[in-house]
Short mmCIF file of C-alpha atoms and ligand atoms in Angstrom, two decimals:
data_model
loop_
_atom_site.label_atom_id
_atom_site.label_comp_id
_atom_site.label_asym_id
_atom_site.label_seq_id
_atom_site.Cartn_x
_atom_site.Cartn_y
_atom_site.Cartn_z
CA MET O 1 6.70 4.89 -11.15
CA TYR O 2 3.53 2.93 -10.93
CA GLN O 3 0.17 5.05 -12.11
CA GLU O 4 -3.17 3.58 -10.98
CA ILE O 5 -3.64 0.67 -13.36
CA ASP O 6 -7.29 0.01 -14.08
CA LEU O 7 -6.97 -4.20 -13.63
CA ASP O 8 -10.63 -4.71 -14.57
CA SER O 9 -9.96 -3.07 -18.22
CA ILE O 10 -7.45 -6.00 -18.63
CA GLN O 11 -8.59 -8.79 -21.04
CA LEU O 12 -7.97 -11.87 -19.44
CA ASN O 13 -9.52 -14.39 -22.01
CA MET O 14 -6.11 -13.86 -24.25
CA GLU O 15 -2.59 -14.90 -23.74
CA PRO O 16 -0.79 -13.09 -21.35
CA PRO O 17 1.47 -10.09 -22.76
CA THR O 18 5.38 -11.53 -22.59
CA GLY O 19 6.63 -7.81 -22.49
CA GLU O 20 7.18 -6.06 -18.26
CA PRO O 21 5.29 -4.90 -16.44
CA ALA O 22 2.06 -5.36 -18.87
CA ARG O 23 2.78 -8.75 -17.73
CA GLN O 24 2.44 -8.48 -14.68
CA TYR O 25 -0.67 -6.15 -14.68
CA TYR O 26 -2.24 -8.61 -16.73
CA PHE O 27 -1.28 -11.50 -13.77
CA MET O 28 -2.86 -9.06 -11.01
CA ALA O 29 -5.99 -9.14 -12.79
CA LYS O 30 -5.97 -12.52 -12.38
CA CYS O 31 -5.24 -12.34 -8.95
CA ARG O 32 -7.79 -10.00 -8.27
CA GLU O 33 -10.62 -12.92 -9.87
CA TRP O 34 -9.28 -15.18 -7.25
CA VAL O 35 -9.71 -12.80 -5.06
CA ARG O 36 -13.11 -12.55 -6.00
CA ASP O 37 -14.11 -16.26 -6.27
CA PHE O 38 -12.81 -16.13 -2.25
CA MET O 39 -14.96 -13.08 -1.55
CA ARG O 40 -18.08 -15.67 -3.35
CA ASN O 41 -17.06 -18.94 -1.32
CA LYS O 42 -16.00 -17.38 2.21
CA GLY O 43 -17.94 -13.98 2.52
CA ARG O 44 -15.09 -11.88 2.77
CA ALA O 45 -11.86 -10.41 1.42
CA PRO O 46 -8.87 -12.88 2.12
CA ARG O 47 -6.38 -11.74 4.52
CA ALA O 48 -2.21 -11.75 3.53
CA CYS O 49 0.57 -11.26 6.28
CA VAL O 50 4.02 -10.43 5.06
CA VAL O 51 6.79 -11.01 7.30
CA ASN O 52 9.39 -8.91 6.28
CA MET O 53 12.97 -10.48 8.30
CA GLY O 54 15.68 -9.08 6.38
CA CYS O 55 17.26 -5.21 5.58
CA GLN O 56 16.48 -1.66 4.85
CA MET O 57 16.27 -3.64 1.26
CA ASN O 58 14.39 -6.38 2.08
CA ALA O 59 12.12 -3.98 3.55
CA ARG O 60 11.55 -2.26 0.91
CA ASP O 61 10.75 -5.19 -1.23
CA SER O 62 8.46 -6.00 1.20
CA GLU O 63 6.60 -2.39 0.77
CA LYS O 64 6.38 -3.60 -3.20
CA LEU O 65 4.97 -7.33 -2.40
CA ARG O 66 2.52 -5.72 0.01
CA GLY O 67 1.43 -3.20 -2.80
CA ILE O 68 0.50 -6.35 -5.05
CA LEU O 69 -1.25 -7.61 -2.44
CA LYS O 70 -3.38 -4.65 -2.12
CA ASN O 71 -4.28 -3.54 -5.30
CA THR O 72 -5.24 -6.97 -6.06
CA GLY O 73 -8.29 -6.75 -3.46
CA PHE O 74 -6.01 -8.72 -0.12
CA GLU O 75 -6.71 -7.00 3.18
CA GLU O 76 -3.79 -6.91 5.61
CA ALA O 77 -3.40 -9.25 8.54
CA ASP O 78 -1.37 -8.44 11.65
CA THR O 79 -0.86 -12.22 12.17
CA GLU O 80 0.44 -15.44 10.40
CA ASP O 81 -2.96 -17.49 11.34
CA THR O 82 -4.57 -16.22 8.38
CA ASP O 83 -5.37 -16.86 4.85
CA PHE O 84 -2.17 -15.75 2.77
CA VAL O 85 1.06 -15.49 4.39
CA LEU O 86 4.56 -14.30 2.64
CA TYR O 87 7.65 -14.91 4.26
CA ASN O 88 10.81 -12.36 2.69
CA THR O 89 13.54 -14.00 3.91
CA CYS O 90 17.43 -12.93 5.08
CA THR O 91 20.36 -15.03 5.39
CA VAL O 92 23.01 -13.15 6.37
CA ARG O 93 23.82 -15.06 9.62
CA GLU O 94 23.24 -18.57 10.49
CA ASN O 95 20.00 -17.13 13.02
CA ALA O 96 18.62 -15.54 10.50
CA ASN O 97 17.62 -19.15 9.13
CA ASN O 98 17.35 -20.89 12.22
CA LYS O 99 14.54 -18.35 12.52
CA VAL O 100 13.08 -18.78 9.18
CA TYR O 101 12.73 -22.56 10.17
CA GLY O 102 11.19 -21.90 13.57
CA ARG O 103 8.12 -19.69 11.86
CA LEU O 104 7.28 -22.54 9.32
CA GLY O 105 7.21 -25.06 12.45
CA TYR O 106 4.44 -22.65 13.46
CA VAL O 107 2.39 -22.13 10.79
CA SER O 108 2.41 -26.15 9.50
CA SER O 109 0.29 -25.88 12.71
CA ILE O 110 -2.17 -23.36 11.40
CA LYS O 111 -2.13 -25.09 8.26
CA LYS O 112 -3.67 -28.28 9.47
CA GLN O 113 -6.86 -26.61 11.01
CA ASN O 114 -7.03 -24.50 7.37
CA PRO O 115 -5.29 -26.45 4.48
CA ASP O 116 -6.77 -23.67 1.85
CA MET O 117 -4.30 -21.28 4.06
CA VAL O 118 -1.24 -20.50 1.02
CA ILE O 119 2.34 -20.25 2.56
CA ALA O 120 4.82 -18.86 0.55
CA LEU O 121 8.80 -17.89 0.73
CA CYS O 122 10.93 -15.65 -0.62
CA GLY O 123 13.52 -13.17 -0.28
CA CYS O 124 17.75 -14.25 0.43
CA MET O 125 17.41 -17.19 2.53
CA MET O 126 15.98 -18.74 -1.16
CA GLN O 127 18.72 -18.26 -3.50
CA GLU O 128 20.71 -21.28 -1.67
CA PRO O 129 20.37 -24.24 -3.78
CA GLU O 130 20.17 -26.60 -0.03
CA VAL O 131 17.53 -23.91 1.54
CA VAL O 132 15.39 -25.16 -1.52
CA GLU O 133 15.93 -28.79 -1.02
CA LYS O 134 15.39 -28.53 2.69
CA LEU O 135 11.90 -27.30 1.82
CA LYS O 136 11.00 -29.61 -0.99
CA LYS O 137 12.28 -32.53 1.28
CA SER O 138 10.76 -31.43 4.66
CA TYR O 139 8.40 -28.83 4.31
CA ARG O 140 6.01 -29.88 1.80
CA PHE O 141 2.95 -27.56 3.31
CA VAL O 142 4.81 -24.97 1.88
CA ASP O 143 3.10 -23.49 -1.57
CA LEU O 144 5.59 -20.91 -3.60
CA VAL O 145 9.06 -20.24 -3.43
CA PHE O 146 10.74 -17.48 -5.25
CA GLY O 147 13.96 -15.40 -5.25
CA THR O 148 15.73 -12.19 -4.92
CA HIS O 149 15.55 -11.39 -8.70
CA ASN O 150 12.05 -12.40 -9.45
CA ILE O 151 9.81 -10.84 -6.89
CA TYR O 152 8.70 -8.67 -9.61
CA LYS O 153 6.83 -11.92 -11.21
CA PHE O 154 4.62 -12.06 -7.96
CA ALA O 155 1.27 -12.06 -8.78
CA GLU O 156 1.99 -14.20 -12.09
CA LEU O 157 3.51 -16.64 -9.64
CA PHE O 158 0.92 -16.69 -6.55
CA VAL O 159 -1.68 -17.27 -9.79
CA GLN O 160 0.28 -20.17 -10.51
CA ALA O 161 0.59 -21.57 -6.59
CA VAL O 162 -2.91 -21.48 -6.58
CA SER O 163 -3.98 -23.51 -9.54
CA SER O 164 -1.32 -25.82 -8.45
CA ASP O 165 -1.34 -28.89 -6.35
CA HIS O 166 2.31 -29.21 -5.51
CA MET O 167 4.82 -26.49 -4.47
CA VAL O 168 6.14 -23.97 -7.13
CA VAL O 169 9.28 -22.87 -6.96
CA ASP O 170 10.94 -20.40 -9.48
CA VAL O 171 14.71 -18.83 -8.16
CA TRP O 172 17.01 -17.71 -10.41
CA LYS O 173 20.86 -17.30 -10.55
CA GLU O 174 21.16 -13.52 -11.69
CA THR O 175 19.55 -11.35 -13.39
CA ASP O 176 20.19 -7.83 -15.34
CA THR O 177 16.69 -6.51 -15.61
CA ILE O 178 15.10 -4.39 -13.47
CA VAL O 179 11.32 -3.68 -13.36
CA GLU O 180 10.17 -0.59 -12.56
CA GLU O 181 6.42 0.78 -12.54
CA LEU O 182 4.46 -1.70 -10.37
CA PRO O 183 2.54 -1.30 -6.96
CA VAL O 184 4.19 0.12 -3.70
CA GLU O 185 1.74 0.03 -0.19
CA ARG O 186 4.07 2.50 2.21
CA LYS O 187 4.82 1.48 5.79
CA TYR O 188 4.66 5.12 6.50
CA SER O 189 3.10 8.10 4.31
CA PHE O 190 5.95 10.57 5.04
CA LYS O 191 9.05 8.78 4.68
CA SER O 192 10.40 5.95 1.93
CA GLY O 193 13.28 3.74 0.78
CA VAL O 194 14.12 4.26 -2.78
CA ASN O 195 16.31 1.67 -4.22
CA ILE O 196 19.16 3.34 -6.25
CA MET O 197 20.90 0.05 -7.23
CA PHE O 198 20.71 -3.81 -6.89
CA GLY O 199 23.06 -6.43 -5.83
CA CYS O 200 26.72 -6.21 -4.48
CA ASN O 201 30.22 -6.78 -6.00
CA ASN O 202 32.48 -6.62 -3.36
CA PHE O 203 32.11 -10.36 -2.08
CA CYS O 204 33.52 -9.44 1.53
CA SER O 205 35.22 -12.93 2.76
CA TYR O 206 32.78 -13.42 5.28
CA CYS O 207 29.40 -11.96 3.36
CA ILE O 208 26.83 -14.12 1.18
CA VAL O 209 24.80 -11.66 0.10
CA PRO O 210 26.81 -11.23 -3.60
CA TYR O 211 26.11 -14.36 -3.99
CA VAL O 212 22.27 -13.88 -3.34
CA ARG O 213 21.92 -10.59 -4.68
CA GLY O 214 23.75 -10.98 -7.93
CA ARG O 215 25.78 -8.49 -9.22
CA GLU O 216 25.13 -4.71 -8.92
CA ARG O 217 23.06 -2.99 -11.40
CA SER O 218 22.17 0.78 -10.84
CA ARG O 219 18.88 2.45 -11.72
CA ASP O 220 18.94 5.22 -13.98
CA PRO O 221 18.74 8.10 -12.30
CA LYS O 222 15.92 9.63 -14.36
CA ASP O 223 13.52 7.10 -12.87
CA ILE O 224 15.32 7.19 -9.30
CA ILE O 225 14.39 11.11 -9.14
CA ARG O 226 10.91 10.82 -10.88
CA GLU O 227 10.57 8.39 -7.82
CA ILE O 228 10.83 10.31 -5.67
CA GLU O 229 9.09 13.84 -6.92
CA LYS O 230 6.17 11.17 -7.05
CA LEU O 231 6.92 10.47 -3.48
CA VAL O 232 7.24 14.33 -2.05
CA ALA O 233 3.70 15.20 -4.43
CA ASP O 234 2.48 12.17 -2.33
CA GLY O 235 3.42 13.69 0.90
CA VAL O 236 7.24 11.92 1.62
CA VAL O 237 9.59 14.44 3.16
CA GLU O 238 12.32 12.33 3.91
CA VAL O 239 14.03 9.41 1.56
CA MET O 240 16.53 6.62 2.57
CA LEU O 241 18.43 6.07 -0.81
CA LEU O 242 18.92 2.42 -0.32
CA GLY O 243 21.78 -0.16 -2.08
CA GLN O 244 24.37 -2.49 -0.74
CA ASN O 245 27.17 -0.04 -1.43
CA VAL O 246 25.89 3.25 -2.19
CA ASN O 247 29.13 5.08 -2.81
CA SER O 248 30.12 2.69 -6.03
CA TYR O 249 26.25 3.57 -7.55
CA GLY O 250 26.08 4.84 -11.37
CA LYS O 251 29.55 2.76 -12.59
CA ASN O 252 27.51 0.33 -14.56
CA LEU O 253 25.15 3.06 -16.34
CA GLU O 254 25.51 3.32 -20.05
CA THR O 255 26.04 7.02 -18.87
CA PRO O 256 27.61 6.77 -15.82
CA MET O 257 27.61 9.09 -12.68
CA THR O 258 28.51 9.22 -9.61
CA PHE O 259 26.49 8.89 -6.29
CA ALA O 260 27.70 12.69 -5.40
CA GLU O 261 25.88 13.54 -8.54
CA LEU O 262 23.09 11.58 -7.41
CA LEU O 263 23.02 13.62 -4.39
CA ARG O 264 23.41 16.73 -6.23
CA GLN O 265 20.11 16.10 -8.65
CA VAL O 266 18.02 14.41 -4.80
CA ASP O 267 18.98 17.65 -3.27
CA GLN O 268 17.03 19.82 -5.86
CA ILE O 269 13.90 18.52 -5.00
CA GLU O 270 11.84 20.85 -3.78
CA ASP O 271 9.72 20.07 -0.44
CA LEU O 272 12.36 16.94 -0.09
CA LYS O 273 13.16 18.14 3.37
CA ARG O 274 15.79 14.83 4.50
CA ILE O 275 17.96 12.70 2.82
CA ARG O 276 19.56 9.84 4.27
CA PHE O 277 21.23 6.29 2.36
CA MET O 278 22.74 3.34 3.38
CA THR O 279 25.08 1.75 3.13
CA SER O 280 28.40 3.41 2.44
CA HIS O 281 31.50 1.44 1.95
CA PRO O 282 34.47 2.94 3.19
CA LYS O 283 36.82 2.28 0.28
CA ASP O 284 34.37 3.95 -2.06
CA LEU O 285 33.54 7.28 -0.14
CA SER O 286 34.72 9.85 -2.26
CA ASP O 287 36.03 13.90 -1.32
CA ASP O 288 33.29 14.97 -3.79
CA LEU O 289 30.79 12.75 -1.55
CA ILE O 290 32.19 14.60 1.90
CA LYS O 291 31.33 17.70 0.28
CA VAL O 292 27.92 17.31 -0.69
CA MET O 293 27.33 16.39 2.87
CA ALA O 294 28.74 19.28 3.79
CA GLU O 295 26.78 21.56 1.07
CA SER O 296 23.51 20.06 1.31
CA LYS O 297 20.64 21.10 3.84
CA LYS O 298 18.65 17.99 3.38
CA ILE O 299 21.24 15.05 3.79
CA CYS O 300 20.90 14.76 7.55
CA PRO O 301 24.43 14.83 9.37
CA HIS O 302 24.40 10.95 9.99
CA LEU O 303 26.82 8.62 8.52
CA HIS O 304 26.81 4.49 8.55
CA LEU O 305 30.17 3.77 7.94
CA PRO O 306 30.81 -0.52 8.72
CA LEU O 307 33.95 -0.69 10.12
CA GLN O 308 33.77 -4.88 10.51
CA SER O 309 37.11 -4.88 12.42
CA GLY O 310 39.65 -2.34 13.30
CA SER O 311 42.99 -4.32 12.30
CA SER O 312 44.02 -3.98 8.65
CA ARG O 313 45.36 -7.64 8.83
CA ILE O 314 41.62 -8.96 9.34
CA LEU O 315 40.55 -6.56 7.22
CA ARG O 316 42.79 -7.46 4.10
CA GLU O 317 41.43 -11.38 5.25
CA MET O 318 38.02 -9.71 5.12
CA ASN O 319 38.82 -8.34 1.57
CA ARG O 320 37.12 -4.80 2.73
CA ARG O 321 39.71 -3.21 0.80
CA TYR O 322 40.55 -0.22 3.24
CA ASP O 323 42.90 -0.45 6.66
CA LYS O 324 42.78 1.30 9.55
CA GLU O 325 44.63 4.28 8.61
CA HIS O 326 42.38 5.17 5.84
CA TYR O 327 39.22 4.31 7.54
CA LEU O 328 40.44 6.87 10.98
CA LYS O 329 41.43 9.42 8.07
CA LEU O 330 38.27 9.31 6.20
CA VAL O 331 36.81 10.14 9.68
CA GLU O 332 39.00 12.95 10.35
CA LYS O 333 37.89 14.46 7.39
CA LEU O 334 34.18 13.84 8.31
CA ARG O 335 34.00 15.56 11.07
CA ALA O 336 35.95 18.55 9.64
CA ALA O 337 33.33 19.07 7.04
CA VAL O 338 30.50 17.93 9.09
CA PRO O 339 31.22 18.64 12.75
CA ASP O 340 27.96 17.45 13.77
CA ILE O 341 28.13 14.40 12.03
CA ALA O 342 26.62 11.56 13.84
CA ILE O 343 29.09 7.95 12.66
CA THR O 344 27.61 4.83 13.06
CA THR O 345 28.90 1.34 12.20
CA ASP O 346 28.84 -2.31 11.71
CA ILE O 347 31.06 -4.60 13.43
CA ILE O 348 31.85 -8.13 13.35
CA VAL O 349 33.85 -10.34 16.17
CA GLY O 350 35.32 -13.59 16.18
CA PHE O 351 36.22 -13.28 12.39
CA PRO O 352 38.99 -16.69 11.60
CA GLY O 353 41.75 -15.64 13.04
CA GLU O 354 40.93 -12.78 14.89
CA THR O 355 43.68 -12.44 17.92
CA GLU O 356 43.03 -10.74 20.87
CA GLU O 357 45.56 -8.46 19.12
CA ASP O 358 43.34 -7.72 16.57
CA PHE O 359 40.28 -7.68 18.55
CA GLU O 360 42.01 -4.75 20.71
CA GLU O 361 42.88 -2.66 17.41
CA THR O 362 38.64 -2.90 16.92
CA LEU O 363 38.96 -1.40 20.57
CA ASP O 364 41.07 1.00 19.61
CA VAL O 365 39.09 2.15 16.68
CA VAL O 366 35.90 2.65 18.51
CA ARG O 367 37.23 4.29 21.41
CA ARG O 368 38.66 6.92 18.47
CA VAL O 369 36.03 7.13 16.60
CA GLU O 370 33.23 7.81 19.37
CA TYR O 371 30.51 6.16 17.33
CA ASP O 372 26.89 6.88 18.21
CA SER O 373 25.73 3.64 17.88
CA ALA O 374 27.05 0.41 16.23
CA PHE O 375 25.83 -2.92 15.53
CA THR O 376 27.89 -5.52 16.78
CA PHE O 377 27.42 -8.80 15.19
CA ILE O 378 29.51 -12.77 16.42
CA TYR O 379 30.63 -13.94 12.78
CA SER O 380 28.74 -16.54 11.55
CA LYS O 381 30.34 -18.90 9.13
CA ARG O 382 28.07 -18.61 5.70
CA THR O 383 28.79 -21.85 3.54
CA GLY O 384 30.12 -20.86 -0.07
CA THR O 385 31.88 -17.65 1.11
CA PRO O 386 35.29 -18.13 1.15
CA ALA O 387 35.88 -17.30 5.35
CA ALA O 388 34.35 -20.27 5.79
CA GLN O 389 36.84 -22.30 4.11
CA MET O 390 39.68 -20.98 6.76
CA GLU O 391 40.96 -21.79 9.24
CA ASP O 392 41.40 -20.91 12.99
CA GLN O 393 37.49 -20.45 13.22
CA VAL O 394 37.70 -18.65 17.13
CA PRO O 395 36.50 -20.48 19.83
CA GLN O 396 32.64 -19.52 20.73
CA ASP O 397 33.92 -18.63 24.79
CA VAL O 398 36.48 -16.55 23.42
CA VAL O 399 33.73 -14.92 20.87
CA LYS O 400 31.21 -14.46 23.89
CA ASP O 401 33.72 -12.29 26.17
CA ARG O 402 35.22 -10.40 23.16
CA PHE O 403 31.73 -9.37 22.28
CA GLU O 404 30.46 -8.74 25.32
CA ARG O 405 33.74 -6.54 25.89
CA LEU O 406 33.06 -4.81 23.10
CA LEU O 407 28.87 -3.90 23.57
CA ALA O 408 30.24 -2.76 26.88
CA LEU O 409 32.58 -0.06 25.31
CA VAL O 410 30.19 0.66 22.33
CA GLN O 411 27.40 1.29 24.74
CA GLU O 412 29.02 3.65 27.35
CA ILE O 413 30.34 5.61 24.28
CA ALA O 414 26.98 6.14 22.84
CA ALA O 415 25.75 7.12 26.01
CA ARG O 416 28.17 9.65 26.79
CA LYS O 417 27.94 10.75 22.88
CA ALA O 418 23.92 11.06 23.44
CA GLU O 419 23.90 13.33 26.47
CA GLY O 420 26.35 16.22 24.56
CA LEU O 421 23.46 17.45 22.75
CA THR O 422 20.75 17.57 25.72
CA GLY O 423 19.43 21.25 26.32
CA SER O 424 19.75 21.75 22.30
CA VAL O 425 17.07 22.87 19.96
CA GLN O 426 16.67 20.55 17.01
CA GLU O 427 14.32 19.96 13.74
CA VAL O 428 12.52 16.54 14.70
CA LEU O 429 10.69 14.83 11.93
CA VAL O 430 7.46 13.41 14.68
CA GLU O 431 6.91 9.88 12.98
CA GLN O 432 4.17 7.88 15.30
CA VAL O 433 2.20 8.22 18.60
CA ASN O 434 4.59 6.73 21.16
CA ASP O 435 4.05 2.62 21.48
CA HIS O 436 3.54 2.56 25.44
CA ASP O 437 1.90 6.51 26.30
CA GLU O 438 -0.46 7.97 23.78
CA THR O 439 -0.03 11.74 25.36
CA LEU O 440 3.65 11.42 23.58
CA VAL O 441 4.91 10.93 20.13
CA THR O 442 7.72 9.42 19.19
CA GLY O 443 9.98 11.04 16.05
CA ARG O 444 14.18 11.42 15.17
CA LEU O 445 16.63 13.56 14.57
CA GLY O 446 18.79 14.04 11.61
CA ASN O 447 21.41 12.21 13.14
CA ASN O 448 18.98 9.34 13.90
CA SER O 449 18.73 9.65 17.42
CA VAL O 450 14.74 9.21 18.59
CA VAL O 451 13.07 11.47 20.72
CA HIS O 452 9.64 11.32 22.20
CA LEU O 453 7.68 14.57 23.55
CA PRO O 454 4.64 15.07 24.45
CA GLY O 455 2.18 15.56 21.48
CA SER O 456 -0.51 14.19 19.35
CA LYS O 457 -0.95 12.09 16.00
CA ASP O 458 -2.09 14.76 13.91
CA MET O 459 1.82 16.04 14.11
CA ILE O 460 2.68 12.87 12.34
CA GLY O 461 5.13 13.93 9.62
CA CYS O 462 5.86 17.04 10.87
CA MET O 463 9.11 18.58 11.16
CA VAL O 464 9.22 20.55 14.28
CA PRO O 465 11.56 22.53 16.59
CA VAL O 466 12.10 20.57 19.86
CA ARG O 467 14.12 20.88 22.63
CA LEU O 468 15.69 18.07 24.11
CA THR O 469 15.40 18.03 27.56
CA GLU O 470 17.20 15.16 28.67
CA CYS O 471 19.25 12.20 27.22
CA ARG O 472 17.92 8.49 28.99
CA GLY O 473 21.07 7.03 27.13
CA PHE O 474 20.09 5.89 23.90
CA TYR O 475 17.37 8.27 23.57
CA TYR O 476 15.60 12.00 24.47
CA MET O 477 12.75 13.32 26.27
CA GLY O 478 12.04 16.89 24.78
CA GLU O 479 9.50 19.12 23.89
CA VAL O 480 8.49 21.26 21.13
CA VAL O 481 9.94 24.99 21.35
CA SER O 482 7.07 27.45 19.73
N1 SAH X 1 27.11 -3.67 2.84
C1 SAH X 1 26.81 -3.66 4.08
C2 SAH X 1 26.06 -4.24 5.01
C3 SAH X 1 25.37 -5.71 4.73
S1 SAH X 1 25.07 -6.91 5.49
C4 SAH X 1 28.12 -3.03 4.37
O1 SAH X 1 28.99 -3.67 3.10
O2 SAH X 1 28.10 -2.39 5.03
C5 SAH X 1 25.12 -6.22 7.06
C6 SAH X 1 26.13 -6.62 8.19
O3 SAH X 1 26.21 -7.89 8.63
C7 SAH X 1 27.44 -5.94 7.76
O4 SAH X 1 27.63 -4.60 8.03
C8 SAH X 1 28.22 -7.08 8.78
O5 SAH X 1 28.63 -6.43 9.70
C9 SAH X 1 27.06 -8.07 9.21
N2 SAH X 1 27.69 -9.32 8.09
C10 SAH X 1 27.57 -10.00 7.05
N3 SAH X 1 28.16 -11.39 7.41
C11 SAH X 1 27.99 -11.75 8.00
C12 SAH X 1 28.39 -13.02 8.75
N4 SAH X 1 28.52 -14.05 8.27
N5 SAH X 1 28.41 -12.81 10.03
C13 SAH X 1 28.63 -11.76 11.15
N6 SAH X 1 28.06 -10.34 10.58
C14 SAH X 1 27.73 -10.80 9.35
FE1 SF4 X 2 28.48 -8.05 2.02
FE2 SF4 X 2 30.78 -6.51 1.48
FE3 SF4 X 2 28.47 -6.78 -0.11
FE4 SF4 X 2 28.20 -5.12 1.89
S1 SF4 X 2 29.61 -4.62 0.92
S2 SF4 X 2 26.85 -6.60 1.26
S3 SF4 X 2 29.13 -6.56 3.72
S4 SF4 X 2 29.65 -8.12 0.57
FE1 F3S X 3 19.81 -10.27 4.45
FE2 F3S X 3 19.56 -10.28 1.97
FE3 F3S X 3 19.40 -8.15 3.39
S1 F3S X 3 20.83 -11.61 3.22
S2 F3S X 3 20.69 -8.70 5.62
S3 F3S X 3 17.82 -9.50 3.61
S4 F3S X 3 20.12 -8.37 1.49
#
């Protein structure tokens, strides 16, 4: 992992090194020079705002981008009306793209007032050639565009962009490198995401992620363990292991290993209190994984297990490679092994060809599994995916009606499930002072539910026993038990 590097000791009159991460340290030192020039001219440090728009993996990438900025001397801005704005984009659904164009409209008006402003875009949406074309044609005020495979080159690209008078674009189709040892600026002091793999090989027929994130690559377990040990030494008590399909971790390593084996190693790390992971694909969820979850005291009793659809026919069309029965059987095994487990999911409504009967199958699974919560999505057509070519796209009014019925059922069940824990005492990790009432703090149970309780900011990062005194739908009110 990243060791503090003395950027000022790097010789900038020499050619940049070719190997990584040394090359990026060189460009971080160059960035620092730019920052110093800025300070001389303006009498203050430049400010940067990194806007994260995607999933947990994108959020982790944003922490790495912020790490580089902080190391080179930028201050963090909490508004886009600032010196440098970087959008880390998502493209999983059409509305994610629309949001980006909306933000660009807004910052273009700011840049008119402040022409020195630097605007950059990176992340999944930049991997789509038609997006880059559109930016080049209609959003010429953007200074820098890069993709998901070369975010480690951010310092180098920034230097290039500020020394050029036109848009710098660097988007790679694919990569097999993983560059370790770059700085990271964590959002929370006590918990952290940890990438265990990148990319996805599953090609679910509706999904753009494999096209924009490339093929599956697992990190070396030694690097993962070392990173977590360092985080723990730095005060982290909870880690979230991240990958698009963590259950297939390790298949492409030189010495293959399973996700369950990795979890056993992480479980051994002293002073680490909680382990979470996401996302689990039902087709690869092994009995061994269920066993580790049951045995470990640190792995939280929560599993996010995306269903997508309850209809075996639609699941086949989605290329999910499991059916309704297999999914229900998994849930049964999980509940038998970890009785208090919370199960959450993702569901797509209105996949092409979805009939009322197919949709009823989804409702049936929701009733049987009784999810603790579910993210429900309206199917969004992604150009380039097989599903975009499918006939029988479901009419919008039908999709909307189904979506509302599903949401009502999910919410009714989630509220009923939450009620069940009222009165019990649970271990809570306190995460922050309550947003609306500063006499309260907010934390999470192992099962990921949120609880508010009387407390103060010195409790942040502590695990405390809390009695859940009242359930208010999707969250609890509680009090510390002494
Ligand atoms: N790798 C994870 C999911 C990543 S995307 C997994 O396989 O579970 C997060 C969620 O977005 C998916 O679970 C799916 O429910 C939803 N999603 C992906 N593509 C979509 C699309 N084209 N339209 C609507 N929802 C989509
Ligand atoms: Fe997309 Fe499927 Fe990969 Fe998840 S597993 S990222 S839904 S292709
Ligand atoms: Fe979005 Fe990319 Fe994540 S498309 S969901 S940010 S992997």
